[in-house]
Coordinates of C-alpha atoms in Angstrom, one line a residue:
X968 CA -87.2 10.4 -132.5
X969 CA -83.6 10.6 -130.9
X970 CA -80.8 9.4 -133.0
X971 CA -78.7 6.6 -131.4
X972 CA -76.1 9.7 -130.8
X973 CA -78.5 11.8 -129.2
X974 CA -79.4 9.0 -127.0
X975 CA -75.9 8.3 -125.7
X976 CA -75.4 12.2 -125.0
X977 CA -78.6 12.3 -122.9
X978 CA -77.1 9.3 -121.0
X979 CA -73.9 11.1 -120.4
X980 CA -75.7 14.0 -118.9
X981 CA -77.6 12.2 -116.8
X982 CA -75.0 10.2 -115.2
X983 CA -72.8 13.4 -114.6
X984 CA -75.9 14.9 -112.7
X985 CA -76.1 11.9 -110.3
X986 CA -72.5 12.0 -109.7
X987 CA -72.5 15.9 -108.7
X988 CA -75.6 14.9 -106.4
X989 CA -73.7 12.0 -105.0
X990 CA -70.4 13.9 -104.4
X991 CA -72.4 17.0 -102.9
X992 CA -74.0 14.5 -100.0
X993 CA -70.7 13.1 -99.5
X994 CA -69.3 16.8 -98.7
X995 CA -72.5 17.4 -96.5
X996 CA -71.6 14.5 -94.6
X997 CA -67.9 14.5 -93.9
X998 CA -67.1 18.3 -94.8
X999 CA -65.3 19.8 -97.6
X1000 CA -61.7 18.3 -97.8
X1001 CA -60.6 21.2 -100.1
X1002 CA -61.3 23.9 -97.4
X1003 CA -57.9 23.6 -95.7
X1004 CA -58.8 21.1 -92.9
X1005 CA -56.3 18.2 -92.9
X1006 CA -58.3 16.3 -90.2
X1007 CA -59.4 12.9 -92.0
X1008 CA -62.9 12.4 -92.6
X1009 CA -64.6 10.8 -89.4
X1010 CA -61.9 12.3 -87.0
X1011 CA -62.7 15.1 -84.8
X1012 CA -60.3 18.3 -84.8
X1013 CA -60.4 19.5 -81.3
X1014 CA -57.7 21.6 -79.7
X1015 CA -55.1 19.9 -77.2
X1016 CA -56.2 20.2 -73.6
X1017 CA -53.9 22.8 -72.0
X1018 CA -51.5 21.5 -69.5
X1019 CA -52.3 22.2 -65.8
X1020 CA -51.6 25.8 -64.7
X1021 CA -48.9 26.3 -61.8
X1022 CA -50.3 27.6 -58.5
X1023 CA -50.9 31.3 -59.1
X1024 CA -52.5 32.4 -55.8
X1025 CA -49.2 31.8 -54.0
X1026 CA -47.9 30.0 -51.1
X1027 CA -50.3 30.0 -48.4
X1028 CA -49.7 29.9 -44.6
X1029 CA -52.0 27.0 -43.9
X1030 CA -50.3 24.6 -46.7
X1031 CA -46.8 24.8 -44.4
X1032 CA -45.7 22.1 -42.1
X1033 CA -42.8 22.4 -39.7
X1034 CA -39.8 20.6 -38.5
X1035 CA -37.2 21.2 -36.2
X1036 CA -33.8 21.9 -37.3
X1037 CA -30.5 22.3 -35.4
X1038 CA -27.4 24.5 -36.7
X1039 CA -25.0 27.2 -35.4
X1040 CA -21.6 26.1 -33.9
X1041 CA -20.2 23.5 -31.3
X1042 CA -20.2 26.1 -28.8
X1043 CA -23.3 28.0 -29.8
X1044 CA -25.8 25.9 -31.3
X1045 CA -29.1 27.2 -32.5
X1046 CA -32.7 25.6 -33.4
X1047 CA -35.7 26.6 -35.2
X1048 CA -38.7 25.2 -37.1
X1049 CA -38.4 25.4 -40.6
X1050 CA -40.9 24.2 -43.4
X1051 CA -40.8 20.3 -43.8
X1052 CA -38.9 19.1 -46.7
X1053 CA -36.8 22.0 -47.0
X1054 CA -33.2 20.7 -47.0
X1055 CA -29.9 22.5 -46.4
X1056 CA -26.4 21.3 -47.3
X1057 CA -24.7 23.2 -44.3
X1058 CA -25.6 23.1 -40.7
X1059 CA -23.1 25.6 -39.7
X1060 CA -23.6 29.2 -38.7
X1061 CA -25.1 30.2 -42.5
X1062 CA -27.5 27.6 -43.3
X1063 CA -29.7 28.0 -46.1
X1064 CA -32.8 25.7 -46.3
X1065 CA -34.7 25.4 -50.0
X1066 CA -37.8 23.7 -50.9
X1067 CA -37.6 21.2 -53.4
X1068 CA -38.7 23.3 -56.4
X1069 CA -35.9 25.7 -55.6
X1070 CA -38.6 28.6 -55.7
X1071 CA -38.9 29.4 -51.7
X1072 CA -36.0 29.4 -49.2
X1073 CA -35.1 30.3 -45.6
X1074 CA -31.8 31.4 -44.5
X1075 CA -29.9 32.0 -40.9
X1076 CA -27.0 33.9 -39.9
X1077 CA -26.1 33.0 -36.4
X1078 CA -22.8 34.8 -36.1
X1079 CA -24.9 37.9 -34.8
X1080 CA -23.4 41.5 -34.8
X1081 CA -22.7 44.3 -32.3
X1082 CA -24.7 46.5 -34.4
X1083 CA -28.5 47.0 -33.8
X1084 CA -31.3 45.6 -36.0
X1085 CA -32.4 49.0 -37.2
X1086 CA -28.7 49.6 -38.3
X1087 CA -28.3 46.5 -39.9
X1088 CA -31.7 47.0 -41.7
X1089 CA -30.1 50.4 -43.0
X1090 CA -27.0 48.6 -44.1
X1091 CA -28.7 45.7 -46.0
X1092 CA -30.8 48.2 -47.9
X1093 CA -27.6 50.2 -49.2
X1094 CA -26.1 46.9 -50.1
X1095 CA -28.9 45.4 -52.1
X1096 CA -28.2 46.0 -55.9
X1097 CA -30.8 44.5 -57.7
X1098 CA -33.0 45.8 -60.5
X1099 CA -36.4 47.6 -59.7
X1100 CA -35.9 47.1 -56.0
X1101 CA -39.0 48.5 -54.2
X1102 CA -39.0 48.4 -50.2
X1103 CA -42.4 47.5 -49.0
X1104 CA -41.5 47.9 -45.1
X1105 CA -38.6 48.3 -42.8
X1106 CA -40.1 48.4 -39.2
X1107 CA -38.8 46.6 -36.0
X1108 CA -35.6 45.2 -37.4
X1109 CA -37.4 43.6 -40.4
X1110 CA -36.8 44.8 -44.1
X1111 CA -39.4 43.6 -46.5
X1112 CA -38.7 44.4 -50.3
X1113 CA -39.3 43.2 -53.8
X1114 CA -37.0 43.2 -56.7
X1115 CA -36.6 41.7 -60.2
X1116 CA -34.3 38.6 -60.8
X1117 CA -32.5 38.5 -64.1
X1118 CA -33.2 34.6 -64.5
X1119 CA -36.1 34.1 -61.9
X1120 CA -38.3 37.3 -62.4
X1121 CA -40.3 39.0 -59.6
X1122 CA -38.9 38.2 -56.0
X1123 CA -39.5 38.9 -52.6
X1124 CA -37.2 39.1 -49.7
X1125 CA -37.9 39.4 -46.0
X1126 CA -35.0 40.0 -43.7
X1127 CA -35.3 40.0 -39.9
X1128 CA -32.5 40.7 -37.2
X1129 CA -33.3 39.2 -33.8
X1130 CA -32.1 41.0 -30.9
X1131 CA -31.8 39.3 -27.3
X1132 CA -30.7 42.4 -25.4
X1133 CA -33.3 44.9 -26.1
X1134 CA -32.2 46.0 -29.2
X1135 CA -28.6 46.8 -28.5
X1136 CA -27.1 44.1 -30.7
X1137 CA -28.5 41.4 -33.2
X1138 CA -28.1 37.7 -32.3
X1139 CA -29.4 36.3 -35.5
X1140 CA -30.3 37.0 -38.9
X1141 CA -33.4 35.4 -40.8
X1142 CA -34.2 35.8 -44.4
X1143 CA -37.0 34.4 -46.4
X1144 CA -37.1 34.5 -49.9
X1145 CA -39.9 33.8 -52.7
X1146 CA -42.1 35.6 -55.2
X1147 CA -44.3 38.4 -54.3
X1148 CA -47.4 36.3 -54.6
X1149 CA -45.8 34.1 -51.9
X1150 CA -46.0 37.1 -49.0
X1151 CA -48.6 35.5 -47.0
X1152 CA -46.7 32.6 -46.8
X1153 CA -43.3 34.1 -46.6
X1154 CA -44.6 36.4 -43.6
X1155 CA -45.9 33.3 -41.5
X1156 CA -42.7 31.3 -42.6
X1157 CA -40.7 34.2 -41.1
X1158 CA -42.7 34.7 -37.9
X1159 CA -42.7 31.1 -37.2
X1160 CA -39.2 30.8 -37.3
X1161 CA -38.6 33.6 -35.1
X1162 CA -41.1 32.2 -32.6
X1163 CA -39.4 29.0 -32.4
X1164 CA -35.6 30.2 -32.5
X1165 CA -33.8 28.8 -29.6
X1166 CA -30.2 30.0 -28.8
X1167 CA -27.8 28.9 -26.5
X1168 CA -26.8 30.4 -23.4
X1169 CA -23.0 31.6 -23.8
X1170 CA -20.9 34.2 -22.4
X1171 CA -18.6 34.3 -25.4
X1172 CA -19.1 37.4 -27.3
X1173 CA -17.2 36.5 -30.9
X1174 CA -19.8 38.7 -32.8
X1175 CA -18.3 40.7 -35.6
X1176 CA -19.1 44.7 -35.6

């Protein structure tokens, strides 16, 4: 027969056993708060959704629409179609049209030159001082190249000199710039500007050498 003291000890042990069982059930439901997870019980700990990635397939030809722009000088006006929404702060002889993000651009130089397009390709290639310069092609008065810009990273440039006298001299330079992954779109923009380029008829020859 248990003494009152023994009976009290048995009751205490029984209470501790029940308490451990209840605590174990709580851990099974809510997870172990001692396992290093600071998430409150009942709240799912999920990783935040990644931000929308930037377009990695580059500028595509079918995504570009065009608008007619006028520039040049009063005595020798020039028109050409450039991508819609690209703006230039100058409508003179050397306008540069930038897209709203600043990633792409097209530039014209309507002053012309008495040198042939092929000669101007050679001159431009010698003047480029950029890191990791790589020439993609240099055919028919057009220079295509890539380089690495210190702040913007990998870049691509396409420069074309347009002749109106069978290659004896150059009337207009068109340069398009963007990223290497934009090559298809940049080529399309350069070709469209070339196809839509309109020069005024003038007998004045003030072109530099």
